[in-house]
Short mmCIF file of C-alpha atoms in Angstrom, two decimals:
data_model
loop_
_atom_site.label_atom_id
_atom_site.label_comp_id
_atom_site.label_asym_id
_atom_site.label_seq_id
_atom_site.Cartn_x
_atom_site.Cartn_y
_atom_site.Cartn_z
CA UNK A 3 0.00 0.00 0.00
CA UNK A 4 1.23 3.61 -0.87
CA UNK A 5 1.90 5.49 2.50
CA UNK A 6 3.74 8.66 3.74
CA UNK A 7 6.25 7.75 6.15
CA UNK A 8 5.21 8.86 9.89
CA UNK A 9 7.85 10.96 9.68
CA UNK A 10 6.87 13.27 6.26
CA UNK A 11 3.38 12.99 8.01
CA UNK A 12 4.45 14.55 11.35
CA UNK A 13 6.32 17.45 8.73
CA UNK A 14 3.30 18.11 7.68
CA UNK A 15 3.55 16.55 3.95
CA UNK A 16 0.51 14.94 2.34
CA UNK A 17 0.29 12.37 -0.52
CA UNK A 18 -1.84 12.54 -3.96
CA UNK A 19 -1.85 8.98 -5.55
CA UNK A 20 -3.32 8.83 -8.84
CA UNK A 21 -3.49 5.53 -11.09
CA UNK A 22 -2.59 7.58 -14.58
CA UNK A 23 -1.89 10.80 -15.20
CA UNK A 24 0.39 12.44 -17.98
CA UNK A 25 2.99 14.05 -15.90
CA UNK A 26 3.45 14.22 -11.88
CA UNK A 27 5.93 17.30 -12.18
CA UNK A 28 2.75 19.11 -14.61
CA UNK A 29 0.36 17.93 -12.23
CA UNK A 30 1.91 18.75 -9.27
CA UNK A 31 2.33 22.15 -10.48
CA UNK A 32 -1.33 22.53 -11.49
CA UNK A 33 -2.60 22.00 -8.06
CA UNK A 34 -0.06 24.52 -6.80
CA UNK A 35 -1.03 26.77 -9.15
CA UNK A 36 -4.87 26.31 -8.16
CA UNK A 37 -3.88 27.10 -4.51
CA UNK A 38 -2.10 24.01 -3.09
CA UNK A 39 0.65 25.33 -0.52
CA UNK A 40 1.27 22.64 1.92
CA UNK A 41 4.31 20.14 0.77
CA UNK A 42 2.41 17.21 -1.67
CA UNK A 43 4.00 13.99 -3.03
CA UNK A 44 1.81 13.11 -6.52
CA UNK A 45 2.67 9.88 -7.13
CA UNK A 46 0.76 7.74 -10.24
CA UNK A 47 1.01 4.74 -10.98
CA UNK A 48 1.46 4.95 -14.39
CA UNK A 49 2.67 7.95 -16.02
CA UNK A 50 2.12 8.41 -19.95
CA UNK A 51 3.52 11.81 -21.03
CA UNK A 52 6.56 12.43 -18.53
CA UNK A 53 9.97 13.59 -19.69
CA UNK A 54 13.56 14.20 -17.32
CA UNK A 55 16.32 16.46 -18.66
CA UNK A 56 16.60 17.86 -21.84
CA UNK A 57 13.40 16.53 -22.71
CA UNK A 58 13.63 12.85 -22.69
CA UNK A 59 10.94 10.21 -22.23
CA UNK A 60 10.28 9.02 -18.86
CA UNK A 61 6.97 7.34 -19.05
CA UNK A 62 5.00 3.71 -18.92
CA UNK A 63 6.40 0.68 -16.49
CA UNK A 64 3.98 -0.65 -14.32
CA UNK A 65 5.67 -1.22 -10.45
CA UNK A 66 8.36 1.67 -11.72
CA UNK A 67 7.92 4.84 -9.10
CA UNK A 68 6.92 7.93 -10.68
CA UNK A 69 6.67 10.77 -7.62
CA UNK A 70 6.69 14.56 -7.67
CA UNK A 71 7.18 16.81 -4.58
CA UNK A 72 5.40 20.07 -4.91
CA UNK A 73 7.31 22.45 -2.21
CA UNK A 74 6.16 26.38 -1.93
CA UNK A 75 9.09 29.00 -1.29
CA UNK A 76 11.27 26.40 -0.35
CA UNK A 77 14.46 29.05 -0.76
CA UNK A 78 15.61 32.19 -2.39
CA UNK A 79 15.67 31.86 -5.92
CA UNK A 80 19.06 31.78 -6.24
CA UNK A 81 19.30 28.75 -4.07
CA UNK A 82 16.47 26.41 -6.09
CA UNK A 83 18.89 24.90 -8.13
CA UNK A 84 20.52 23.06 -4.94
CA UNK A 85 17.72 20.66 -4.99
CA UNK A 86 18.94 19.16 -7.83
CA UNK A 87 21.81 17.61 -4.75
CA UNK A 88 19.25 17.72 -2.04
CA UNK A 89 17.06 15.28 -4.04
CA UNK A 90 19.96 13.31 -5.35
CA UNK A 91 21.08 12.75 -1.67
CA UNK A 92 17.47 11.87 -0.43
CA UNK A 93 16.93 9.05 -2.69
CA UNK A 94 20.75 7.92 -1.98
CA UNK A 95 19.70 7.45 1.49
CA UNK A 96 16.44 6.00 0.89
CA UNK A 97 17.93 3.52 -1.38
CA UNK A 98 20.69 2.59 0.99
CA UNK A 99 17.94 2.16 3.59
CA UNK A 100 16.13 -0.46 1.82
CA UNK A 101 19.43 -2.25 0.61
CA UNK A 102 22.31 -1.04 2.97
CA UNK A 103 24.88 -3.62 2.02
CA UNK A 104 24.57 -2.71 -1.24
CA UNK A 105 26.57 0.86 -0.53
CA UNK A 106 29.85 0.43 -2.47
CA UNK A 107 27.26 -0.25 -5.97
CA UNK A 108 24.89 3.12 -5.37
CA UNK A 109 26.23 6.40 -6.70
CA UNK A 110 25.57 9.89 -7.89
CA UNK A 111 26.21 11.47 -10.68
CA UNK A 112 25.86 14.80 -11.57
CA UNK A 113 23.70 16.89 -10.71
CA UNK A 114 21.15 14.05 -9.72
CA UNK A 115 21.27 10.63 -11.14
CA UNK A 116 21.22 8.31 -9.28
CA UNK A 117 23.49 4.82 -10.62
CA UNK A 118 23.54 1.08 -9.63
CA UNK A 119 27.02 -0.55 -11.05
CA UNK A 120 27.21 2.39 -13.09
CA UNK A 121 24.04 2.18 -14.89
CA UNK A 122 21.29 4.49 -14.12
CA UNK A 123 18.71 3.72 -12.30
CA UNK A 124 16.72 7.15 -11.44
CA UNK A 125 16.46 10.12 -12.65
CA UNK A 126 15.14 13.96 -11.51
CA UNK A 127 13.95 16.65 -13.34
CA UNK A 128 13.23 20.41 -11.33
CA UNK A 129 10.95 22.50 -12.52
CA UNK A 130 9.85 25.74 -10.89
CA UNK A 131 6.89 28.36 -11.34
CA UNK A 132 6.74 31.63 -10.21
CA UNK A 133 3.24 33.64 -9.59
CA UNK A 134 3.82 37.08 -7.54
CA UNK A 135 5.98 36.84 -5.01
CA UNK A 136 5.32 32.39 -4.77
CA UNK A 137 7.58 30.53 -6.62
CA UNK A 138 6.83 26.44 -6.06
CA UNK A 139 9.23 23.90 -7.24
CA UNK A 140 8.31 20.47 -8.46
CA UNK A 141 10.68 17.81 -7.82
CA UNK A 142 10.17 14.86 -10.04
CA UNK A 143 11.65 11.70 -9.25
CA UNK A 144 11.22 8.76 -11.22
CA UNK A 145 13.09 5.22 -10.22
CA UNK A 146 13.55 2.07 -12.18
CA UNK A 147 12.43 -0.66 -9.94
CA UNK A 148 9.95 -3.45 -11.37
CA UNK A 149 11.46 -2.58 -15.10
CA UNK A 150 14.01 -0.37 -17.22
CA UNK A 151 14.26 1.48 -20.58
CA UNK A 152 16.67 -0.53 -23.48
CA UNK A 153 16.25 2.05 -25.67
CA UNK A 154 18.53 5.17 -24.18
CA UNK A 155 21.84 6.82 -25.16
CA UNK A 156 23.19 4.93 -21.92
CA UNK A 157 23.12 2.07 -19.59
CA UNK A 158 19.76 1.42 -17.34
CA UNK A 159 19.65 -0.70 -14.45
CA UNK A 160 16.12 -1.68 -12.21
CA UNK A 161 16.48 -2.35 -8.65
CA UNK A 162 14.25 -5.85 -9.13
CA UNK A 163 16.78 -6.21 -11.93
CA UNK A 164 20.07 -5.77 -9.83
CA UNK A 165 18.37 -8.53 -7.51
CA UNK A 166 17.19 -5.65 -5.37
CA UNK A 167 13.79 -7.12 -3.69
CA UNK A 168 11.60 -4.30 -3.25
CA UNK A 169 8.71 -2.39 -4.61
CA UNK A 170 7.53 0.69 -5.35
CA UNK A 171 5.77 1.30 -1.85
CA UNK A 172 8.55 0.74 -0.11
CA UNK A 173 10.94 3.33 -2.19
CA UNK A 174 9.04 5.55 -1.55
CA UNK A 175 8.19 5.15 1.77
CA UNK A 176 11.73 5.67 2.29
CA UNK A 177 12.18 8.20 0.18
CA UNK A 178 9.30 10.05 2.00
CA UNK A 179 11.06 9.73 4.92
CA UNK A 180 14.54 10.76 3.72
CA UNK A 181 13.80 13.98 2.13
CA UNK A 182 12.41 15.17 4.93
CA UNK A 183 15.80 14.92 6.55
CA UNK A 184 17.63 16.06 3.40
CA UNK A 185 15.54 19.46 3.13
CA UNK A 186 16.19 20.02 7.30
CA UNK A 187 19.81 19.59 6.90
CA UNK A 188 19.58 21.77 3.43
CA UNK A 189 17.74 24.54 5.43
CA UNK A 190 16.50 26.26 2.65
CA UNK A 191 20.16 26.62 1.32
CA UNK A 192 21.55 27.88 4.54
CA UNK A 193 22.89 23.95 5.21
CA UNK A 194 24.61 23.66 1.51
CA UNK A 195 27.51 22.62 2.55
CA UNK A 196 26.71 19.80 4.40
CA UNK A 197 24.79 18.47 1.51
CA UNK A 198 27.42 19.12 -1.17
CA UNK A 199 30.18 17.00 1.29
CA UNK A 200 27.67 14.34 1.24
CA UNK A 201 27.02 14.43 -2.56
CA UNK A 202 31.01 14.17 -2.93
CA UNK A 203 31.22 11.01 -0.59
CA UNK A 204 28.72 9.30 -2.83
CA UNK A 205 30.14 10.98 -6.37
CA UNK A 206 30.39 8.59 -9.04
CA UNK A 207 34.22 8.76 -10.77
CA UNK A 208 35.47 11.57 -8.79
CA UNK A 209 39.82 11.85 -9.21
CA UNK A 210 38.45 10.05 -12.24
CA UNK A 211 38.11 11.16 -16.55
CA UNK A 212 34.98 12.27 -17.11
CA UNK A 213 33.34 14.03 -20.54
CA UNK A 214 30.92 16.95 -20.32
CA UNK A 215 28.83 18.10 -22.55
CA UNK A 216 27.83 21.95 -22.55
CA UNK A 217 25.71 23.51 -25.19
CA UNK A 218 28.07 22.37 -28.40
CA UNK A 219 31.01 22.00 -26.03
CA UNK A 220 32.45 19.02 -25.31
CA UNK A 221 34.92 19.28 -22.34
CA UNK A 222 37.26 16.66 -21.08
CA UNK A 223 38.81 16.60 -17.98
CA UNK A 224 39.27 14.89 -14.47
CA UNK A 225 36.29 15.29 -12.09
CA UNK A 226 37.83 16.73 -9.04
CA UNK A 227 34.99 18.03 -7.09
CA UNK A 228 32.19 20.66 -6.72
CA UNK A 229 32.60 24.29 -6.36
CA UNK A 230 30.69 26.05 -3.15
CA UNK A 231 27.66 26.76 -6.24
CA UNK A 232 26.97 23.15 -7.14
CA UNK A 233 29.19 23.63 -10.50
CA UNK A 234 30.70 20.74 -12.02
CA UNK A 235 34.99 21.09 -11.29
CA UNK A 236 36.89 19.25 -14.24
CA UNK A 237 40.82 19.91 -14.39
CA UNK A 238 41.54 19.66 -18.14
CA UNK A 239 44.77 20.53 -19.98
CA UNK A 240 43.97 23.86 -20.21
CA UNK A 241 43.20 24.50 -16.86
CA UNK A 242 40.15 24.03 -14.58
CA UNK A 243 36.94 24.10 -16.02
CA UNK A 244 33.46 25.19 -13.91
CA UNK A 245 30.47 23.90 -15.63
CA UNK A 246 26.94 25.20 -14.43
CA UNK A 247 24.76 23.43 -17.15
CA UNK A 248 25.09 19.86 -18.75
CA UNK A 249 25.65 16.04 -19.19
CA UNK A 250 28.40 14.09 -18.09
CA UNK A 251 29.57 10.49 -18.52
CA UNK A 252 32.45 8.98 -17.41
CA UNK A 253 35.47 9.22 -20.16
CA UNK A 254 37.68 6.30 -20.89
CA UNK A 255 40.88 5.50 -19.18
CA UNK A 256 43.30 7.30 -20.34
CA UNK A 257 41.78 9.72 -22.82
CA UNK A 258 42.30 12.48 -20.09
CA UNK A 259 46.32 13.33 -20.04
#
């Protein structure tokens, strides 16, 4: 059964579970634009029109979770973009709660994949809205767990698949629970920091080649960290390189010198 943790009830959050709809992140900001305020999961079942960065399918897959948190001023402006780690780091945890010995094979890449022996096996797309002085943020979350795409520019992995027993209710039960703790330590941006450290102890390939992809740049370099911002630090041979917007994938062995 699809539940709120006790403890994203006792914040205050409150769940919307529909069987289809076309997008959680559009529908999640359609009942904040109609007046929602309080913090609302929409979670559906089956979700037939979604899309995750740069406008890629993320629909269909019965048992698969599709979820959207609808927050309401969650931060300054300037600071929305740090949910991108904040939502990264939640599902880390949650994932890790449901299979802890399983830590060394869960990573993040950047800004908020989330990857299972390297392949992906969640993704999050951000979108925000602003009306007056309101701006509400829809986090959308969706995780590979009963089934995964064949038919992307990379490798997919499902939890069932990785020999992962769990469903959909229990991700994100967990997950419930965990970003509750991920936006208190955030603190509306105030508690950055602490988040970014945490996304760097989970990083996928960091000290190691990675590629980025930038508009029509493509930048290789080694992935040595974050910058205070969030932006992507890659030391190539023409000196350090900060990237705010883009793709990365791990490079092969030795075509960084």
């Amino acid at each position: 059964m699809l539940t709120l943790s006790e403890t994203a009830q006792a914040a205050g959050f409150q769940l919307v579970h529909l069987a289809e709809v076309g997008s959680t992140n559009a529908e999640a900001l359609a009942r904040g634009a109609a007046g929602e305020t309080q913090p609302t999961w929409v979670v559906a079942d089956r979700q037939t029109a979604g899309k995750g960065r740069w406008g890629r399918s993320w629909t269909g897959f019965d048992g698969n979770l599709f979820a959207t948190l609808l927050l309401t001023d969650p931060a300054p402006a300037a600071r929305i973009a740090e949910l991108c780690f904040v939502s990264a780091l939640a599902l880390d945890d949650a994932l890790l709660t449901l299979a802890p010995d399983l830590e060394s094979r869960f990573k993040v890449k950047w800004p908020n994949d989330a990857l299972l022996d390297g392949a992906k096996v969640s993704g999050t797309l951000i979108e925000a809205t602003t009306r007056g002085a309101t701006t509400q943020v829809a986090i959308g979350i969706g995780v590979n767990v009963a089934h995964h795409p064949g038919d992307m520019p990379y490798p997919t992995q499902s939890l069932n698949g990785a020999g992962i027993a769990v469903d959909r209710d229990q991700v994100f039960a967990a997950l419930s629970r965990s970003m509750v703790t991920a936006l208190a330590i955030w603190r509306r941006g105030q508690g950055f920091n602490a988040i970014r450290a945490g996304w760097l102890a989970r990083a996928h390939n960091l000290g190691g080649p990675m590629v980025a992809k930038s508009g029509d740049r493509r930048i290789e370099g080694v992935f040595v960290g974050l910058d205070a911002e969030g932006r992507l630090l890659l030391d190539t041979p023409d000196g350090r390189e900060m990237i705010t917007v883009g793709e990365v994938v791990p490079a092969l062995a030795g075509t960084v010198h």
